Short mmCIF file of C-alpha atoms in Angstrom, two decimals:
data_model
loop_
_atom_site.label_atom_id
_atom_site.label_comp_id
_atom_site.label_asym_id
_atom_site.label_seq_id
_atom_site.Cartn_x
_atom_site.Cartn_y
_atom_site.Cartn_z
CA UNK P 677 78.55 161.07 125.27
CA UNK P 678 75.41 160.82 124.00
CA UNK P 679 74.57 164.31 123.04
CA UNK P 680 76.78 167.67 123.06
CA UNK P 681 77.21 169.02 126.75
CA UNK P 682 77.60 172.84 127.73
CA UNK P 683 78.69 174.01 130.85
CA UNK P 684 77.72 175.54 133.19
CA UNK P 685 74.01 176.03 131.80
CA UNK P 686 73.66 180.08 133.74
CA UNK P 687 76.45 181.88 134.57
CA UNK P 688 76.34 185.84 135.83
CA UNK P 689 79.23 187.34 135.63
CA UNK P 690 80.52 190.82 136.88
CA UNK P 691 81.51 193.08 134.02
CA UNK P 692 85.53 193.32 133.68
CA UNK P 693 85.78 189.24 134.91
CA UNK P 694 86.83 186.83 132.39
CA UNK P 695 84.47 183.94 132.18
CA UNK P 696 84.97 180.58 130.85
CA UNK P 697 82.34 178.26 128.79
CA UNK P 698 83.00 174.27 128.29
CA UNK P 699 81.49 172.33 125.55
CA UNK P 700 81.63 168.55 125.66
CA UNK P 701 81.02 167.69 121.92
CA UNK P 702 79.76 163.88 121.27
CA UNK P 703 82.10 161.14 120.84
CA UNK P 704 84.05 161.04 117.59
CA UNK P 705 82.52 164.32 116.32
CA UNK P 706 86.03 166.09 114.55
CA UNK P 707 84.16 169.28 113.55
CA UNK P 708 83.33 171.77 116.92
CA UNK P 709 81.39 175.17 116.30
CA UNK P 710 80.85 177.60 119.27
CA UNK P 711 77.75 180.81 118.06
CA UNK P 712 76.22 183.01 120.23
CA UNK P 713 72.91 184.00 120.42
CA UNK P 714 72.46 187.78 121.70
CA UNK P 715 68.30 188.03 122.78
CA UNK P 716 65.80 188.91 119.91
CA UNK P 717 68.70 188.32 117.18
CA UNK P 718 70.05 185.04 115.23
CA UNK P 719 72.51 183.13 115.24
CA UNK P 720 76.25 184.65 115.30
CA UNK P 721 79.08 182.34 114.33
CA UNK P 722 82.38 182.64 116.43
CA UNK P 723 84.58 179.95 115.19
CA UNK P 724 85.06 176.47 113.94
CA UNK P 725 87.21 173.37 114.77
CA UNK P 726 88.20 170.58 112.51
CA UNK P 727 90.06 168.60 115.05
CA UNK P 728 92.08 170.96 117.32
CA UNK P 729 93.07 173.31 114.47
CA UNK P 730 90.64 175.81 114.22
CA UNK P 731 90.61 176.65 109.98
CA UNK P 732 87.97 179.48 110.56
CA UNK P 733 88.42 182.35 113.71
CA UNK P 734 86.58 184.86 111.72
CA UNK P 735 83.36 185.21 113.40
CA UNK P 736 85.43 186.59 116.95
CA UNK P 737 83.89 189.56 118.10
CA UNK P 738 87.49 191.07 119.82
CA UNK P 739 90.72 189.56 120.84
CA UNK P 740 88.83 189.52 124.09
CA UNK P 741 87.31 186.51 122.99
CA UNK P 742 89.58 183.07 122.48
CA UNK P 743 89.06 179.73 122.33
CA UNK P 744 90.79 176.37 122.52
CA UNK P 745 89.75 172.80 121.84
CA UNK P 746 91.63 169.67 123.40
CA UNK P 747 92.26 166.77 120.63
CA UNK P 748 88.83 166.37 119.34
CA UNK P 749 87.56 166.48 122.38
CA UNK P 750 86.53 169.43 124.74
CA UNK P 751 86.30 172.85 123.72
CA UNK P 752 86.95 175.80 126.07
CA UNK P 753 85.44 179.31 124.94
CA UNK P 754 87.30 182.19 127.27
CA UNK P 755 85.84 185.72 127.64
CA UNK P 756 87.98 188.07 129.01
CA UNK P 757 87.13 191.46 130.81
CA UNK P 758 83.60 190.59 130.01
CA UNK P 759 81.00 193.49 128.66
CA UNK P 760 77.54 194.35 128.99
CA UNK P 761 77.32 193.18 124.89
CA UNK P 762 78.65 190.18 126.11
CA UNK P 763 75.40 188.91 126.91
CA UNK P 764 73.82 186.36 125.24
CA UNK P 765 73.67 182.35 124.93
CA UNK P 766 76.53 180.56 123.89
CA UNK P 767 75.61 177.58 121.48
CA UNK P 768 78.29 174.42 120.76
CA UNK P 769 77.23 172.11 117.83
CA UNK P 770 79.84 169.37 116.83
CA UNK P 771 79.31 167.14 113.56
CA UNK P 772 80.88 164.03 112.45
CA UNK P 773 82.83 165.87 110.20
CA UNK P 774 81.26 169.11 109.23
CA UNK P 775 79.70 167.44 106.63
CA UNK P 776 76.59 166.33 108.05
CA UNK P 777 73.65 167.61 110.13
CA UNK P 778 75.24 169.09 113.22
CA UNK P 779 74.08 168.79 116.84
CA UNK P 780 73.61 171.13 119.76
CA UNK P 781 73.86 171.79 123.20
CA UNK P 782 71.73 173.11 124.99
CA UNK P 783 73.78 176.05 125.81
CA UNK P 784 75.22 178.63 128.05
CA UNK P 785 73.41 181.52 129.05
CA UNK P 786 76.08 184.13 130.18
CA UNK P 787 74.70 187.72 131.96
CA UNK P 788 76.96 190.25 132.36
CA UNK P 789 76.24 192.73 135.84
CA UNK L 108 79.58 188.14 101.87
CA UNK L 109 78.13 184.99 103.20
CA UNK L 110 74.41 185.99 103.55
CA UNK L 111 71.20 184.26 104.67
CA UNK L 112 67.56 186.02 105.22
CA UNK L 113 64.60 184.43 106.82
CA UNK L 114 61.11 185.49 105.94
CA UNK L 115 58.07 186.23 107.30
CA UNK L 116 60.43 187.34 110.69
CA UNK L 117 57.13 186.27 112.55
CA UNK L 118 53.65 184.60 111.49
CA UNK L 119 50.89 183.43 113.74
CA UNK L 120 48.42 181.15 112.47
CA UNK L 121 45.65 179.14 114.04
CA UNK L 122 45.60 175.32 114.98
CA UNK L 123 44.89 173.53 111.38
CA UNK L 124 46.31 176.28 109.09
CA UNK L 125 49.71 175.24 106.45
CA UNK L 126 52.43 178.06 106.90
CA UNK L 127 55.35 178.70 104.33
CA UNK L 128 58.26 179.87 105.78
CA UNK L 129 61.20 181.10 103.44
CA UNK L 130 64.83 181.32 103.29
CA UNK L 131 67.13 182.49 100.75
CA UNK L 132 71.20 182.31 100.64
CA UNK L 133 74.19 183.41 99.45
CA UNK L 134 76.80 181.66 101.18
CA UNK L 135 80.39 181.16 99.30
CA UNK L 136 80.93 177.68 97.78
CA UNK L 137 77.40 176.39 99.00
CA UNK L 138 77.15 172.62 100.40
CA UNK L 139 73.92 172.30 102.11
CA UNK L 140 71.29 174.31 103.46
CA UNK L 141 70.02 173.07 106.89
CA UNK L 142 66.51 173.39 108.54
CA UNK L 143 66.38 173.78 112.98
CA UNK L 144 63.55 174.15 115.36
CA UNK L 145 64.18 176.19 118.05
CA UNK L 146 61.92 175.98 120.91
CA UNK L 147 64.30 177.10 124.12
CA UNK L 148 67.48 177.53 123.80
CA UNK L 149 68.96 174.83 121.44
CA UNK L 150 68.32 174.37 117.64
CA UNK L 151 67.06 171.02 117.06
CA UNK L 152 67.29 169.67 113.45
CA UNK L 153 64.73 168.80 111.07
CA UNK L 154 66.63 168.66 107.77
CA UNK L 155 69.65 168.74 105.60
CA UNK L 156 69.07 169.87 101.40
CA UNK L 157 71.69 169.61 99.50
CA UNK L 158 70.38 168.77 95.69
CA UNK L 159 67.41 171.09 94.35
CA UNK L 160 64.03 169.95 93.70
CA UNK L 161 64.16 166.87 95.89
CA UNK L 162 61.46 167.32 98.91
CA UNK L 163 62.17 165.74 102.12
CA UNK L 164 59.46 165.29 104.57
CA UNK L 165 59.07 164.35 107.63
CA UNK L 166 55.25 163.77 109.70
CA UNK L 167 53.68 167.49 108.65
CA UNK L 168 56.83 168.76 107.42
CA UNK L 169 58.65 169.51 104.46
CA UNK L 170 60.96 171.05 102.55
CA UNK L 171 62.72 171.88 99.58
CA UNK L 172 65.74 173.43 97.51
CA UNK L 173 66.26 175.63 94.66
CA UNK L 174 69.64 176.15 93.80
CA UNK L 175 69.14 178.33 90.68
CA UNK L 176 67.11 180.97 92.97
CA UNK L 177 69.31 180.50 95.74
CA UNK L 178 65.66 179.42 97.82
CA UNK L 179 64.45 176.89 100.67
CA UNK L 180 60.61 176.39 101.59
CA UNK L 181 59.74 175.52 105.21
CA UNK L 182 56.00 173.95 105.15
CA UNK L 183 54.22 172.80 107.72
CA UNK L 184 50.20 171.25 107.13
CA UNK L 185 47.71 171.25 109.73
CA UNK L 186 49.90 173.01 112.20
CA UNK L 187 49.74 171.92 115.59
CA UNK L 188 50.25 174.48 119.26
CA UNK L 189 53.62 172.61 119.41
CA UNK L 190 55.06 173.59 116.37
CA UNK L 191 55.35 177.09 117.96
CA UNK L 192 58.80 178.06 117.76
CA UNK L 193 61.60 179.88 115.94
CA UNK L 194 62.48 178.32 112.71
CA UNK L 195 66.13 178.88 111.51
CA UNK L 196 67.64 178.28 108.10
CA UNK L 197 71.39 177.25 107.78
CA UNK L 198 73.71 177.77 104.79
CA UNK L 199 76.42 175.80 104.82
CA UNK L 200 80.02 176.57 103.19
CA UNK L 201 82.46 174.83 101.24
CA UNK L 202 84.94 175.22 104.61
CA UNK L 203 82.31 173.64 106.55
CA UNK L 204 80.74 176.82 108.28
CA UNK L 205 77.42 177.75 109.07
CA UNK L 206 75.73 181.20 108.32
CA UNK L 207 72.35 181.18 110.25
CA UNK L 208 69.20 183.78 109.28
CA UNK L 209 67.83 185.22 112.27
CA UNK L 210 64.97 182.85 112.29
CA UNK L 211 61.25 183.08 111.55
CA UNK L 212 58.95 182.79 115.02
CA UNK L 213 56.02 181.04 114.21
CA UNK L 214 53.09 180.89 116.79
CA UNK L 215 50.17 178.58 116.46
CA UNK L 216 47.11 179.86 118.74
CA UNK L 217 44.46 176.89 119.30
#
């Protein structure tokens, strides 16, 4: 596609449901990076994807938190038994290869209840 | 620790005025340092440094590297209403991550 897609754009969520966030990265991008984005504060790295390995899950808050990336293709970030904390907006950014300037989407805003 | 701090955390200046905005790094095995806009709730990106003392520039912007201080300048000249916004800074490692600052939110009143 032409840019990086995130799905769905708002999602409120009761606390204790898992919740599930899509990121479409744009064609023939190999490198995949999912942050989140709590309100007032930066940006929080979660983990990287060259391809469908993923080299780097060190920025995973809790085992709670997974994610899985189909062929260099879509990337699914799963929140389990979702928390209050758990709020924030969840950013996708894919690069050619992780070597150049990366691209966004426009993210997921997630709102635990 | 892979660190990167952001300074002033917020400015406002009025329509007209240059700002500075700052970032310094410590990121392991350093590749790049990377420049975003953020206005809502995407960074957009404005540039990619990678070899010190070479400004790139783009319309009122422009910025540069210094790899000996670990430093990156943000400038902006004759700032505009829509250059409000939170400015982020990017290190980027040798495995390809990124380790953002928390952003500088600059506000331009007319």
């Amino acid at each position: 596609g032409a840019g990086v897609s995130q799905s769905p754009s708002n999602k409120v969520t009761e606390k204790g449901k898992d919740v599930e966030l899509r990121c479409d990265p744009i064609s023939g991008h190999t490198a995949l990076y999912w942050y989140r984005q709590r309100l007032g504060q930066g940006l929080e790295f979660l983990i990287y994807f060259q391809g469908n390995s993923a080299p780097d899950k060190s920025g995973l808050p809790s085992d709670r938190f997974s994610a899985e990336r189909t062929g260099e293709s879509v990337s699914t970030l799963t929140i389990q038994r979702t928390q209050q904390e758990d709020s924030a907006v969840y950013l996708c950014a894919s690069s050619l290869t992780g070597l150049y300037g990366y691209t966004f989407g426009s993210g997921t805003r997630l709102t635990v209840v | 620790e892979d660190k990167v701090v952001q300074s002033p955390l917020s400015l406002v200046v009025h329509e007209g005025d240059t700002v500075t905005l700052n970032c310094s790094y410590e990121v392991t095995n350093f590749r790049s340092l990377l420049w975003y806009k953020q206005e809502k709730k995407a960074p957009t990106f404005l540039f990619m440094l990678t070899s010190s003392g070479i400004e790139k520039k783009s319309g009122r912007l422009s910025s540069i590297l210094d790899k000996k201080e670990l430093f990156s300048i943000l400038n902006i000249t004759a700032t505009q209403t829509g250059d409000s916004a939170i400015y982020l800074c990017a290190g980027q490692t040798g495995a390809n991550n990124l380790f953002f600052g928390t952003g500088t939110r600059l506000t331009v009143i007319p």
